[in-house]
CSV table of C-alpha atoms and ligand atoms in Angstrom, one decimal:
chain,number,residue,atom,x,y,z
A,835,UNK,CA,16.6,-34.6,-8.4
A,836,UNK,CA,18.3,-31.2,-8.9
A,837,UNK,CA,16.6,-28.1,-7.5
A,838,UNK,CA,16.2,-26.6,-11.0
A,839,UNK,CA,14.4,-29.7,-12.2
A,840,UNK,CA,12.2,-29.9,-9.1
A,841,UNK,CA,11.2,-26.2,-9.7
A,842,UNK,CA,10.5,-26.6,-13.4
A,843,UNK,CA,8.6,-29.8,-12.9
A,844,UNK,CA,6.7,-28.1,-10.1
A,845,UNK,CA,7.5,-31.0,-7.8
A,846,UNK,CA,9.5,-28.8,-5.5
A,847,UNK,CA,7.8,-28.1,-2.1
A,848,UNK,CA,7.6,-24.4,-1.5
A,849,UNK,CA,7.1,-22.3,1.6
A,850,UNK,CA,5.9,-18.7,2.1
A,851,UNK,CA,6.7,-16.9,5.3
A,852,UNK,CA,4.2,-14.1,6.1
A,853,UNK,CA,0.6,-14.6,4.8
A,854,UNK,CA,-0.6,-11.1,4.5
A,855,UNK,CA,-1.6,-8.9,1.5
A,856,UNK,CA,1.5,-10.1,-0.3
A,857,UNK,CA,2.1,-13.6,0.9
A,858,UNK,CA,-1.4,-15.1,0.7
A,859,UNK,CA,-2.0,-14.2,-3.0
A,860,UNK,CA,1.5,-15.5,-3.8
A,861,UNK,CA,0.7,-18.8,-1.9
A,862,UNK,CA,-2.5,-19.3,-3.9
A,863,UNK,CA,-0.8,-18.5,-7.2
A,864,UNK,CA,1.9,-21.2,-6.4
A,865,UNK,CA,-0.8,-23.7,-5.5
A,866,UNK,CA,-2.6,-22.8,-8.7
A,867,UNK,CA,0.5,-23.8,-10.6
A,868,UNK,CA,0.5,-27.2,-8.9
A,869,UNK,CA,3.1,-26.7,-6.2
A,870,UNK,CA,2.6,-28.0,-2.7
A,871,UNK,CA,2.8,-24.9,-0.6
A,872,UNK,CA,3.2,-24.5,3.1
A,873,UNK,CA,2.4,-21.0,4.4
A,874,UNK,CA,4.0,-20.0,7.7
A,875,UNK,CA,2.6,-17.1,9.7
A,876,UNK,CA,3.2,-16.0,13.3
A,877,UNK,CA,-0.5,-15.1,13.6
A,878,UNK,CA,-2.4,-18.2,14.7
A,879,UNK,CA,-5.7,-16.7,13.6
A,880,UNK,CA,-4.6,-16.3,10.0
A,881,UNK,CA,-3.3,-19.9,10.0
A,882,UNK,CA,-6.6,-21.1,11.4
A,883,UNK,CA,-8.6,-19.2,8.8
A,884,UNK,CA,-6.5,-20.6,5.9
A,885,UNK,CA,-6.7,-24.2,7.1
A,886,UNK,CA,-10.5,-23.7,7.4
A,887,UNK,CA,-10.4,-22.6,3.7
A,888,UNK,CA,-11.4,-19.0,4.4
A,889,UNK,CA,-9.7,-16.0,2.9
A,890,UNK,CA,-9.2,-12.8,4.8
A,891,UNK,CA,-7.6,-10.9,1.9
A,892,UNK,CA,-10.2,-9.4,-0.5
A,893,UNK,CA,-8.1,-10.1,-3.6
A,894,UNK,CA,-8.0,-13.9,-2.8
A,895,UNK,CA,-11.4,-15.5,-3.4
A,896,UNK,CA,-12.4,-17.9,-0.6
A,897,UNK,CA,-13.5,-20.6,-3.1
A,898,UNK,CA,-10.0,-20.6,-4.8
A,899,UNK,CA,-8.2,-20.9,-1.4
A,900,UNK,CA,-10.7,-23.5,-0.2
A,901,UNK,CA,-10.1,-25.6,-3.3
A,902,UNK,CA,-6.4,-25.8,-2.7
A,903,UNK,CA,-6.7,-26.5,1.0
A,904,UNK,CA,-9.2,-29.3,0.3
A,905,UNK,CA,-6.8,-30.8,-2.3
A,906,UNK,CA,-4.0,-30.8,0.2
A,907,UNK,CA,-1.9,-28.5,-2.0
A,908,UNK,CA,-1.9,-25.6,0.5
A,909,UNK,CA,-1.5,-25.8,4.3
A,910,UNK,CA,-0.7,-23.2,6.9
A,911,UNK,CA,1.2,-23.4,10.1
A,912,UNK,CA,2.8,-21.3,12.8
A,913,UNK,CA,5.5,-23.9,13.2
A,914,UNK,CA,8.6,-22.8,11.4
A,915,UNK,CA,10.1,-26.3,11.6
A,916,UNK,CA,8.0,-27.0,8.4
A,917,UNK,CA,10.8,-25.1,6.6
A,918,UNK,CA,13.0,-28.2,7.0
A,919,UNK,CA,10.8,-29.9,4.3
A,920,UNK,CA,10.7,-27.2,1.7
A,921,UNK,CA,13.0,-26.6,-1.3
A,922,UNK,CA,12.2,-22.9,-1.9
A,923,UNK,CA,11.1,-20.2,0.5
A,924,UNK,CA,9.6,-16.7,-0.2
A,925,UNK,CA,9.8,-14.2,2.6
A,926,UNK,CA,6.8,-11.8,2.7
A,927,UNK,CA,7.0,-10.3,6.2
A,928,UNK,CA,6.4,-6.6,7.0
A,929,UNK,CA,9.1,-3.9,6.7
A,930,UNK,CA,7.7,-1.0,8.7
A,931,UNK,CA,9.6,2.1,10.0
A,932,UNK,CA,10.5,2.6,13.6
A,933,UNK,CA,9.2,5.6,15.6
A,934,UNK,CA,12.3,7.5,14.5
A,935,UNK,CA,11.5,6.6,10.8
A,936,UNK,CA,14.4,4.2,10.5
A,937,UNK,CA,13.9,0.8,8.8
A,938,UNK,CA,12.6,-1.9,11.1
A,939,UNK,CA,14.0,-5.1,9.6
A,940,UNK,CA,13.3,-7.1,12.7
A,941,UNK,CA,10.6,-9.2,11.0
A,942,UNK,CA,13.1,-10.1,8.2
A,943,UNK,CA,15.7,-11.1,10.8
A,944,UNK,CA,13.1,-13.2,12.7
A,945,UNK,CA,12.2,-15.0,9.5
A,946,UNK,CA,15.9,-15.5,8.6
A,947,UNK,CA,16.6,-16.9,12.1
A,948,UNK,CA,13.8,-19.5,11.5
A,949,UNK,CA,15.2,-20.4,8.0
A,950,UNK,CA,18.7,-20.7,9.4
A,951,UNK,CA,17.7,-23.4,11.9
A,952,UNK,CA,16.5,-25.6,9.0
A,953,UNK,CA,18.7,-24.5,6.2
A,954,UNK,CA,19.9,-27.4,4.1
A,955,UNK,CA,21.8,-27.9,0.8
A,956,UNK,CA,19.7,-27.3,-2.3
A,957,UNK,CA,17.4,-24.7,-0.8
A,958,UNK,CA,16.4,-21.4,-2.6
A,959,UNK,CA,15.5,-18.4,-0.4
A,960,UNK,CA,13.9,-15.3,-2.0
A,961,UNK,CA,13.1,-12.1,-0.1
A,962,UNK,CA,10.1,-10.2,-1.4
A,963,UNK,CA,9.7,-7.7,1.4
A,964,UNK,CA,10.5,-4.1,0.3
A,965,UNK,CA,13.8,-3.0,1.9
A,966,UNK,CA,17.0,-1.0,1.4
A,967,UNK,CA,19.6,-2.0,-1.2
A,968,UNK,CA,22.1,-4.4,0.3
A,969,UNK,CA,19.7,-6.1,2.7
A,970,UNK,CA,19.8,-9.5,0.9
A,971,UNK,CA,23.5,-9.4,0.4
A,972,UNK,CA,24.8,-7.8,3.6
A,973,UNK,CA,22.2,-8.9,6.1
A,974,UNK,CA,20.6,-12.1,5.0
A,975,UNK,CA,23.7,-13.6,3.4
A,976,UNK,CA,25.8,-12.8,6.4
A,977,UNK,CA,23.3,-14.5,8.7
A,978,UNK,CA,22.9,-17.6,6.6
A,979,UNK,CA,26.3,-18.1,5.2
A,980,UNK,CA,27.9,-19.7,8.2
A,981,UNK,CA,29.5,-23.1,8.6
A,982,UNK,CA,29.7,-25.2,5.6
A,983,UNK,CA,26.8,-23.7,3.6
A,984,UNK,CA,27.8,-21.1,1.0
A,985,UNK,CA,25.5,-19.1,-1.1
A,986,UNK,CA,25.5,-20.0,-4.8
A,987,UNK,CA,26.9,-23.4,-4.0
A,988,UNK,CA,24.9,-25.2,-1.3
A,989,UNK,CA,22.0,-22.8,-1.0
A,990,UNK,CA,20.7,-20.0,-3.2
A,991,UNK,CA,19.5,-16.5,-2.3
A,992,UNK,CA,17.7,-13.8,-4.3
A,993,UNK,CA,15.6,-10.7,-4.0
A,994,UNK,CA,12.3,-10.3,-5.9
A,995,UNK,CA,10.2,-7.2,-5.1
A,996,UNK,CA,6.5,-7.7,-4.7
A,997,UNK,CA,4.5,-5.3,-6.9
A,998,UNK,CA,1.0,-6.3,-5.7
A,999,UNK,CA,-1.6,-3.5,-6.0
A,1000,UNK,CA,-4.5,-4.5,-3.7
A,1001,UNK,CA,-7.9,-3.9,-5.2
A,1002,UNK,CA,-6.5,-3.8,-8.8
A,1003,UNK,CA,-8.8,-5.8,-10.9
A,1004,UNK,CA,-6.7,-5.8,-14.0
A,1005,UNK,CA,-3.2,-6.7,-12.7
A,1006,UNK,CA,-2.8,-9.5,-10.1
A,1007,UNK,CA,0.2,-11.6,-9.1
A,1008,UNK,CA,0.2,-13.7,-12.3
A,1009,UNK,CA,0.1,-10.9,-15.0
A,1010,UNK,CA,2.3,-8.3,-13.2
A,1011,UNK,CA,5.9,-8.8,-14.5
A,1012,UNK,CA,8.3,-9.8,-11.6
A,1013,UNK,CA,11.9,-8.6,-11.2
A,1014,UNK,CA,14.4,-11.0,-9.9
A,1015,UNK,CA,18.0,-10.5,-8.9
A,1016,UNK,CA,20.2,-13.1,-7.2
A,1017,UNK,CA,23.4,-13.0,-5.2
A,1018,UNK,CA,25.0,-15.1,-7.9
A,1019,UNK,CA,24.0,-15.9,-11.5
A,1020,UNK,CA,22.9,-19.4,-10.4
A,1021,UNK,CA,20.8,-17.9,-7.6
A,1022,UNK,CA,19.1,-15.6,-10.2
A,1023,UNK,CA,18.5,-18.5,-12.6
A,1024,UNK,CA,16.9,-20.6,-9.9
A,1025,UNK,CA,14.6,-17.8,-8.7
A,1026,UNK,CA,13.6,-17.1,-12.4
A,1027,UNK,CA,12.8,-20.8,-12.8
A,1028,UNK,CA,10.6,-20.7,-9.7
A,1029,UNK,CA,8.7,-17.6,-10.5
A,1030,UNK,CA,8.3,-18.4,-14.2
A,1031,UNK,CA,6.1,-21.3,-13.2
A,1032,UNK,CA,3.3,-19.0,-12.1
A,1033,UNK,CA,4.1,-15.5,-13.4
A,1034,UNK,CA,3.7,-14.6,-17.0
A,1035,UNK,CA,6.9,-12.5,-17.3
A,1036,UNK,CA,10.0,-12.6,-15.1
A,1037,UNK,CA,12.7,-10.0,-15.6
A,1038,UNK,CA,16.1,-10.9,-14.4
A,1039,UNK,CA,18.5,-8.1,-13.3
A,1040,UNK,CA,22.2,-8.4,-12.5
A,1041,UNK,CA,22.1,-8.5,-8.7
A,1042,UNK,CA,19.9,-8.6,-5.6
A,1043,UNK,CA,20.9,-5.0,-4.9
A,1044,UNK,CA,19.7,-3.9,-8.3
A,1045,UNK,CA,16.3,-5.6,-7.7
A,1046,UNK,CA,16.0,-3.9,-4.3
A,1047,UNK,CA,16.7,-0.5,-5.9
A,1048,UNK,CA,14.1,-1.2,-8.7
A,1049,UNK,CA,11.4,-1.4,-6.1
A,1050,UNK,CA,12.5,1.7,-4.3
A,1051,UNK,CA,12.7,3.6,-7.6
A,1052,UNK,CA,9.1,2.6,-8.4
A,1053,UNK,CA,7.8,3.7,-5.0
A,1054,UNK,CA,9.9,6.9,-4.8
A,1055,UNK,CA,8.7,7.7,-8.3
A,1056,UNK,CA,5.1,7.6,-7.1
A,1057,UNK,CA,5.8,9.5,-3.9
A,1058,UNK,CA,7.6,12.3,-5.8
A,1059,UNK,CA,4.9,12.6,-8.5
A,1060,UNK,CA,2.1,12.5,-5.9
A,1061,UNK,CA,3.9,15.3,-4.1
A,1062,UNK,CA,4.2,17.3,-7.3
A,1063,UNK,CA,0.4,17.1,-8.0
A,1064,UNK,CA,-0.4,17.8,-4.3
A,1065,UNK,CA,1.7,21.0,-4.6
A,1066,UNK,CA,-0.1,21.7,-7.9
A,1067,UNK,CA,-3.4,21.5,-6.0
A,1068,UNK,CA,-2.2,24.2,-3.6
A,1069,UNK,CA,-0.9,26.3,-6.6
A,1070,UNK,CA,-4.2,26.0,-8.4
A,1071,UNK,CA,-6.1,26.9,-5.2
A,1072,UNK,CA,-4.1,30.2,-5.1
A,1073,UNK,CA,-4.4,30.8,-8.8
A,1074,UNK,CA,-8.1,30.0,-9.2
A,1075,UNK,CA,-7.6,27.0,-11.5
A,1076,UNK,CA,-9.0,23.5,-11.2
A,1077,UNK,CA,-6.0,21.1,-10.8
A,1078,UNK,CA,-7.9,18.1,-12.1
A,1079,UNK,CA,-8.9,19.9,-15.3
A,1080,UNK,CA,-5.2,20.9,-15.8
A,1081,UNK,CA,-4.0,17.3,-15.2
A,1082,UNK,CA,-6.6,15.8,-17.5
A,1083,UNK,CA,-5.8,18.2,-20.3
A,1084,UNK,CA,-2.1,17.6,-19.8
A,1085,UNK,CA,-2.7,13.9,-20.0
A,1086,UNK,CA,-4.0,14.2,-23.6
A,1087,UNK,CA,-0.3,14.6,-24.5
A,1088,UNK,CA,0.5,11.2,-26.0
A,1089,UNK,CA,4.1,11.2,-24.8
A,1090,UNK,CA,6.3,12.5,-21.9
A,1091,UNK,CA,3.4,12.9,-19.4
A,1092,UNK,CA,1.9,10.6,-16.9
A,1093,UNK,CA,-1.1,11.7,-14.9
A,1094,UNK,CA,-1.1,11.6,-11.0
A,1095,UNK,CA,-3.9,13.1,-9.0
A,1096,UNK,CA,-3.9,15.1,-5.7
A,1097,UNK,CA,-5.4,13.6,-2.6
A,1098,UNK,CA,-5.6,13.9,1.2
A,1099,UNK,CA,-2.1,12.4,1.7
A,1100,UNK,CA,-0.2,9.2,1.3
A,1101,UNK,CA,-1.4,5.9,2.7
A,1102,UNK,CA,-0.7,2.1,2.7
A,1103,UNK,CA,2.3,0.1,3.7
A,1104,UNK,CA,4.4,1.2,0.7
A,1105,UNK,CA,4.5,4.7,-0.6
A,1106,UNK,CA,4.8,6.6,2.7
A,1107,UNK,CA,7.4,4.1,4.0
A,1108,UNK,CA,9.6,2.6,1.4
A,1109,UNK,CA,11.4,5.8,0.2
A,1110,UNK,CA,12.6,6.3,3.8
A,1111,UNK,CA,14.4,3.0,3.5
A,1112,UNK,CA,16.4,4.3,0.6
A,1113,UNK,CA,17.1,7.7,2.3
A,1114,UNK,CA,18.2,6.0,5.5
A,1115,UNK,CA,20.7,3.8,3.6
A,1116,UNK,CA,22.1,6.8,1.7
A,1117,UNK,CA,22.6,8.7,4.9
A,1118,UNK,CA,25.2,6.2,5.9
A,1119,UNK,CA,27.1,7.3,2.7
A,1120,UNK,CA,26.7,11.0,3.6
A,1121,UNK,CA,24.2,11.4,0.8
A,1122,UNK,CA,21.0,13.3,1.3
A,1123,UNK,CA,18.1,12.0,-0.8
A,1124,UNK,CA,16.6,15.5,-1.4
A,1125,UNK,CA,13.6,14.5,-3.5
A,1126,UNK,CA,12.5,11.9,-1.0
A,1127,UNK,CA,12.6,14.4,1.9
A,1128,UNK,CA,10.8,17.1,0.0
A,1129,UNK,CA,8.1,14.8,-1.3
A,1130,UNK,CA,7.5,13.5,2.2
A,1131,UNK,CA,7.2,17.0,3.5
A,1132,UNK,CA,4.7,18.1,0.8
A,1133,UNK,CA,2.6,14.9,1.2
A,1134,UNK,CA,2.5,15.1,5.0
A,1135,UNK,CA,1.0,18.5,4.7
A,1136,UNK,CA,-2.1,17.3,2.9
A,1137,UNK,CA,-4.3,16.4,5.9
A,1138,UNK,CA,-3.8,20.0,7.1
A,1139,UNK,CA,-4.9,21.4,3.7
A,1140,UNK,CA,-8.0,19.2,3.9
A,1141,UNK,CA,-8.8,20.6,7.4
A,1142,UNK,CA,-8.3,24.2,6.0
A,1143,UNK,CA,-10.9,23.4,3.3
A,1144,UNK,CA,-13.3,22.1,5.9
A,1145,UNK,CA,-12.7,25.3,8.0
A,1146,UNK,CA,-13.2,27.5,5.0
A,1147,UNK,CA,-16.5,25.8,4.1
A,1148,UNK,CA,-17.9,25.9,7.6
A,1149,UNK,CA,-16.7,29.5,7.9
A,1150,UNK,CA,-18.7,30.4,4.8
A,1151,UNK,CA,-21.8,29.0,6.5
A,1152,UNK,CA,-21.0,31.1,9.6
A,1153,UNK,CA,-19.9,28.1,11.6
A,1154,UNK,CA,-16.7,27.3,13.5
A,1155,UNK,CA,-15.0,23.9,13.3
A,1156,UNK,CA,-15.5,23.6,17.1
A,1157,UNK,CA,-18.8,22.0,17.8
A,1158,UNK,CA,-19.5,21.2,14.1
A,1159,UNK,CA,-20.5,17.7,13.0
A,1160,UNK,CA,-18.2,16.3,10.3
A,1161,UNK,CA,-18.9,13.1,8.6
A,1162,UNK,CA,-15.7,11.5,7.0
A,1163,UNK,CA,-16.8,9.5,4.0
A,1164,UNK,CA,-14.3,6.7,3.2
A,1165,UNK,CA,-11.4,6.2,5.6
A,1166,UNK,CA,-9.4,3.3,4.0
A,1167,UNK,CA,-6.2,4.6,2.4
A,1168,UNK,CA,-7.5,4.0,-1.1
A,1169,UNK,CA,-10.7,3.1,-2.9
A,1170,UNK,CA,-12.3,-0.3,-2.7
A,1171,UNK,CA,-9.9,-1.8,-0.1
A,1172,UNK,CA,-10.2,-2.2,3.7
A,1173,UNK,CA,-6.5,-1.4,4.4
A,1174,UNK,CA,-6.2,1.4,7.0
A,1175,UNK,CA,-2.4,1.3,7.3
A,1176,UNK,CA,-1.0,4.9,7.3
A,1177,UNK,CA,-4.4,6.1,6.0
A,1178,UNK,CA,-4.4,10.0,5.8
A,1179,UNK,CA,-8.0,9.8,7.1
A,1180,UNK,CA,-6.6,9.1,10.6
A,1181,UNK,CA,-4.6,12.4,10.5
A,1182,UNK,CA,-7.6,14.4,9.1
A,1183,UNK,CA,-9.9,13.0,11.8
A,1184,UNK,CA,-7.3,13.7,14.5
A,1185,UNK,CA,-6.8,17.3,13.3
A,1186,UNK,CA,-10.5,17.9,13.2
A,1187,UNK,CA,-11.1,16.4,16.7
A,1188,UNK,CA,-8.2,18.6,18.0
A,1189,UNK,CA,-10.1,21.6,16.7
A,1190,UNK,CA,-13.2,20.5,18.5
A,1191,UNK,CA,-15.2,19.0,15.6
A,1192,UNK,CA,-17.6,16.1,16.4
A,1193,UNK,CA,-16.4,13.6,13.8
A,1194,UNK,CA,-18.2,10.4,12.7
A,1195,UNK,CA,-17.3,8.3,9.7
A,1196,UNK,CA,-18.7,5.8,7.2
A,1197,UNK,CA,-16.7,3.2,5.3
A,1198,UNK,CA,-18.3,0.0,4.0
A,1199,UNK,CA,-14.9,-1.7,4.3
A,1200,UNK,CA,-14.0,-0.5,7.7
A,1201,UNK,CA,-16.5,-1.2,10.5
A,1202,UNK,CA,-14.3,0.1,13.3
A,1203,UNK,CA,-11.5,2.7,13.5
A,1204,UNK,CA,-8.7,2.6,16.0
A,1205,UNK,CA,-7.7,6.2,16.8
A,1206,UNK,CA,-5.3,7.6,19.3
A,1207,UNK,CA,-8.4,8.9,21.2
A,1208,UNK,CA,-9.9,5.4,21.3
A,1209,UNK,CA,-12.0,3.3,18.9
A,1210,UNK,CA,-14.9,4.5,16.8
A,1211,UNK,CA,-17.6,2.5,15.1
A,1212,UNK,CA,-18.7,3.6,11.6
A,1213,UNK,CA,-22.2,5.0,11.1
A,1214,UNK,CA,-24.5,3.9,8.3
A,1215,UNK,CA,-24.7,6.1,5.1
A,1216,UNK,CA,-28.3,7.3,5.5
A,1217,UNK,CA,-30.0,10.5,4.4
A,1218,UNK,CA,-30.5,11.3,8.1
A,1219,UNK,CA,-26.8,11.1,8.9
A,1220,UNK,CA,-25.9,13.1,5.9
A,1221,UNK,CA,-28.4,15.8,6.8
A,1222,UNK,CA,-27.2,15.8,10.4
A,1223,UNK,CA,-23.6,16.6,9.3
A,1224,UNK,CA,-22.5,20.2,8.9
A,1225,UNK,CA,-19.8,19.0,6.6
A,1226,UNK,CA,-19.2,15.7,4.7
A,1227,UNK,CA,-15.6,15.2,3.8
A,1228,UNK,CA,-14.9,12.7,1.0
A,1229,UNK,CA,-11.5,11.1,1.9
A,1230,UNK,CA,-11.8,7.9,-0.1
A,1231,UNK,CA,-13.9,7.6,-3.2
A,1232,UNK,CA,-15.1,3.9,-2.9
A,1233,UNK,CA,-16.8,2.9,-6.2
A,1234,UNK,CA,-20.1,2.2,-4.6
A,1235,UNK,CA,-20.6,5.7,-3.1
A,1236,UNK,CA,-23.5,7.5,-4.8
A,1237,UNK,CA,-21.8,10.9,-4.8
A,1238,UNK,CA,-24.7,12.8,-6.5
A,1239,UNK,CA,-27.1,11.5,-3.9
A,1240,UNK,CA,-24.6,12.2,-1.0
A,1241,UNK,CA,-24.2,15.8,-2.3
A,1242,UNK,CA,-27.9,16.3,-2.7
A,1243,UNK,CA,-28.5,15.4,1.0
A,1244,UNK,CA,-25.5,17.3,2.4
A,1245,UNK,CA,-25.1,21.0,3.4
A,1246,UNK,CA,-21.4,21.1,2.5
A,1247,UNK,CA,-19.2,18.5,0.8
A,1248,UNK,CA,-15.4,18.8,1.0
A,1249,UNK,CA,-14.1,16.6,-1.8
A,1250,UNK,CA,-10.4,15.5,-1.7
A,1251,UNK,CA,-10.7,13.0,-4.6
A,1252,UNK,CA,-12.5,14.8,-7.4
A,1253,UNK,CA,-15.5,12.5,-6.7
A,1254,UNK,CA,-17.9,15.4,-7.3
A,1255,UNK,CA,-16.6,16.1,-10.9
A,1256,UNK,CA,-19.4,17.3,-13.1
A,1257,UNK,CA,-21.7,18.2,-10.1
A,1258,UNK,CA,-20.3,21.7,-9.5
A,1259,UNK,CA,-22.9,23.3,-11.7
A,1260,UNK,CA,-25.8,21.5,-10.0
A,1261,UNK,CA,-24.7,22.1,-6.4
A,1262,UNK,CA,-22.7,25.3,-6.6
A,1263,UNK,CA,-21.3,26.5,-3.3
A,1264,UNK,CA,-22.1,23.3,-1.6
A,1265,UNK,CA,-19.0,21.6,-3.0
A,1266,UNK,CA,-15.4,22.5,-2.0
A,1267,UNK,CA,-12.7,20.6,-3.8
A,1268,UNK,CA,-9.1,20.1,-2.9
A,1269,UNK,CA,-7.1,21.5,-5.8
A,1270,UNK,CA,-9.8,23.9,-7.0
A,1271,UNK,CA,-10.7,27.4,-6.0
A,1272,UNK,CA,-13.5,27.7,-3.4
A,1273,UNK,CA,-16.7,28.5,-5.3
A,1274,UNK,CA,-17.4,31.4,-3.1
A,1275,UNK,CA,-13.9,32.9,-3.3
A,1276,UNK,CA,-14.9,35.3,-6.1
A,1277,UNK,CA,-17.9,36.5,-4.1
A,1278,UNK,CA,-15.7,37.3,-1.1
A,1279,UNK,CA,-13.2,39.1,-3.4
A,1280,UNK,CA,-16.0,41.1,-5.1
A,1281,UNK,CA,-17.4,42.0,-1.7
A,1282,UNK,CA,-13.9,43.1,-0.6
A,1283,UNK,CA,-13.3,45.3,-3.6
A,1284,UNK,CA,-16.8,46.8,-3.5
B,1870,NAD,N1,0.6,-4.5,0.8
B,1870,NAD,C1,1.0,-4.1,-0.3
B,1870,NAD,O1,0.3,-3.5,-1.1
B,1870,NAD,C2,2.5,-4.4,-0.7
B,1870,NAD,C3,2.9,-4.2,-2.1
B,1870,NAD,C4,4.2,-4.4,-2.4
B,1870,NAD,C5,5.1,-4.8,-1.5
B,1870,NAD,N2,4.7,-4.9,-0.1
B,1870,NAD,C6,5.8,-5.3,0.8
B,1870,NAD,O2,5.6,-6.7,1.1
B,1870,NAD,C7,5.9,-6.9,2.5
B,1870,NAD,C8,4.7,-7.6,3.2
B,1870,NAD,O3,3.7,-6.7,3.2
B,1870,NAD,P1,2.2,-7.1,3.5
B,1870,NAD,O4,1.3,-6.0,3.1
B,1870,NAD,O5,1.9,-8.5,3.0
B,1870,NAD,O6,2.2,-7.2,5.1
B,1870,NAD,P2,1.1,-7.9,6.1
B,1870,NAD,O7,1.3,-7.3,7.4
B,1870,NAD,O8,-0.2,-7.9,5.4
B,1870,NAD,O9,1.6,-9.4,6.2
B,1870,NAD,C9,2.8,-9.8,6.8
B,1870,NAD,C10,2.5,-11.1,7.5
B,1870,NAD,O10,3.8,-11.6,8.0
B,1870,NAD,C11,3.5,-12.2,9.3
B,1870,NAD,N3,4.8,-12.3,10.0
B,1870,NAD,C12,5.6,-11.3,10.5
B,1870,NAD,N4,6.7,-11.8,11.0
B,1870,NAD,C13,6.7,-13.2,10.8
B,1870,NAD,C14,7.6,-14.2,11.1
B,1870,NAD,N5,8.8,-14.0,11.6
B,1870,NAD,N6,7.2,-15.5,10.7
B,1870,NAD,C15,6.1,-15.7,10.2
B,1870,NAD,N7,5.2,-14.8,9.9
B,1870,NAD,C16,5.5,-13.5,10.2
B,1870,NAD,C17,2.5,-11.4,9.9
B,1870,NAD,O11,1.8,-12.0,10.9
B,1870,NAD,C18,1.6,-11.0,8.7
B,1870,NAD,O12,0.5,-11.9,8.6
B,1870,NAD,C19,6.4,-5.6,3.1
B,1870,NAD,O13,7.7,-5.5,3.0
B,1870,NAD,C20,5.7,-4.6,2.1
B,1870,NAD,O14,6.4,-3.4,2.1
B,1870,NAD,C21,3.4,-4.7,0.2
């Protein structure tokens, strides 16, 4: 049977390399469509969990995973020789930055080395990991296209960026359109056939390089727009205007405006990292990606601005940061997830500790934090802990936080997420908001001019 027929009849055996935030939801979606899926991960604990029918990714319900494992449609292994048996492979391994902020494609290269050992005619390989334009064509193709096997003829190669948004309850793998670009037209067609089996809308583009660039545009767009509103927050602070009120009013314009909101800084595996992949690639062409650099600069300053707010609030109460108790509320990089990767909370906590603050934290999704200074266990969110703190700094606005109650029990709340909107009138000078003038600023000015 031809590969295209095997894919469209869902009789093809498929493999997914890397079973993390991206790979596990994809694996389950493929199994849902009726494919037999083998997940391959270097982490033996993840493999063990999957084979026991237990999910470790919040967006993948354990009962759904367990059903496919019990039916024999989904198995996991650390043994890459399973790739010899599969017709199509999706690569979902990490693409971090090195210490010098250069792309670290070593995980992709490891996965490709495993594929190469078992590559056989009639196999489709799709890279999903975010990377710089040219990776699929220059790096992977060059690795695999040796000997008698040629791309577009004996085996097929494409790039399809993953767009998963962890914690998003409206858009999951199935109903988020997927972009696909192959090395040849036949590669694109086969990848479209595979993904069309379990994704509602597949968008073909002219090349793998275009598909790689699509992903980097999406994430650079976010990074730049977040930087713009983060700078707006500083402008509004100076001008005595509430940035959130400005953004919400601007968002009533039915065309030509898209609201983004300020925050304590960028987090997660994508937005703080991916634009650097693009900037790095362009450097080799003597091209400086100025927007990317400027956005990174502005966004990286945000934890410092948060600490300035904490300092201003404590100062107003006649306290110094040194020796004050600060409770960080929410430390995951965004609401309703447990992901700590690149979380700005880590920088805020470090900056506060460097200034001598005694920092504790509460996050229902993160029982323990690993900091440069050692590990820290979370504290329960109790009235006593709130009253003990000289300042509560809201870094992540998880949905189940009762912010009016938190504010009522706290002496000072520094809010970096507009979680206290509507409470200002009730609690007055107790709330300091990033992107809004300090409530006591006018009293200080009046006192100065008197
Ligand atoms: N997390 C997101 O929200 C998101 C969204 C869109 C795109 N992406 C991109 O998707 C890719 C994967 O991200 P993630 O968040 O799923 O990462 P992750 O760290 O959650 O998962 C990656 C998995 O790959 C495994 N792995 C690494 N090397 C391996 C190898 N050689 N063989 C087998 N397994 C291997 C790791 O053990 C890990 O379980 C990255 O390029 C990322 O930028 C992530």
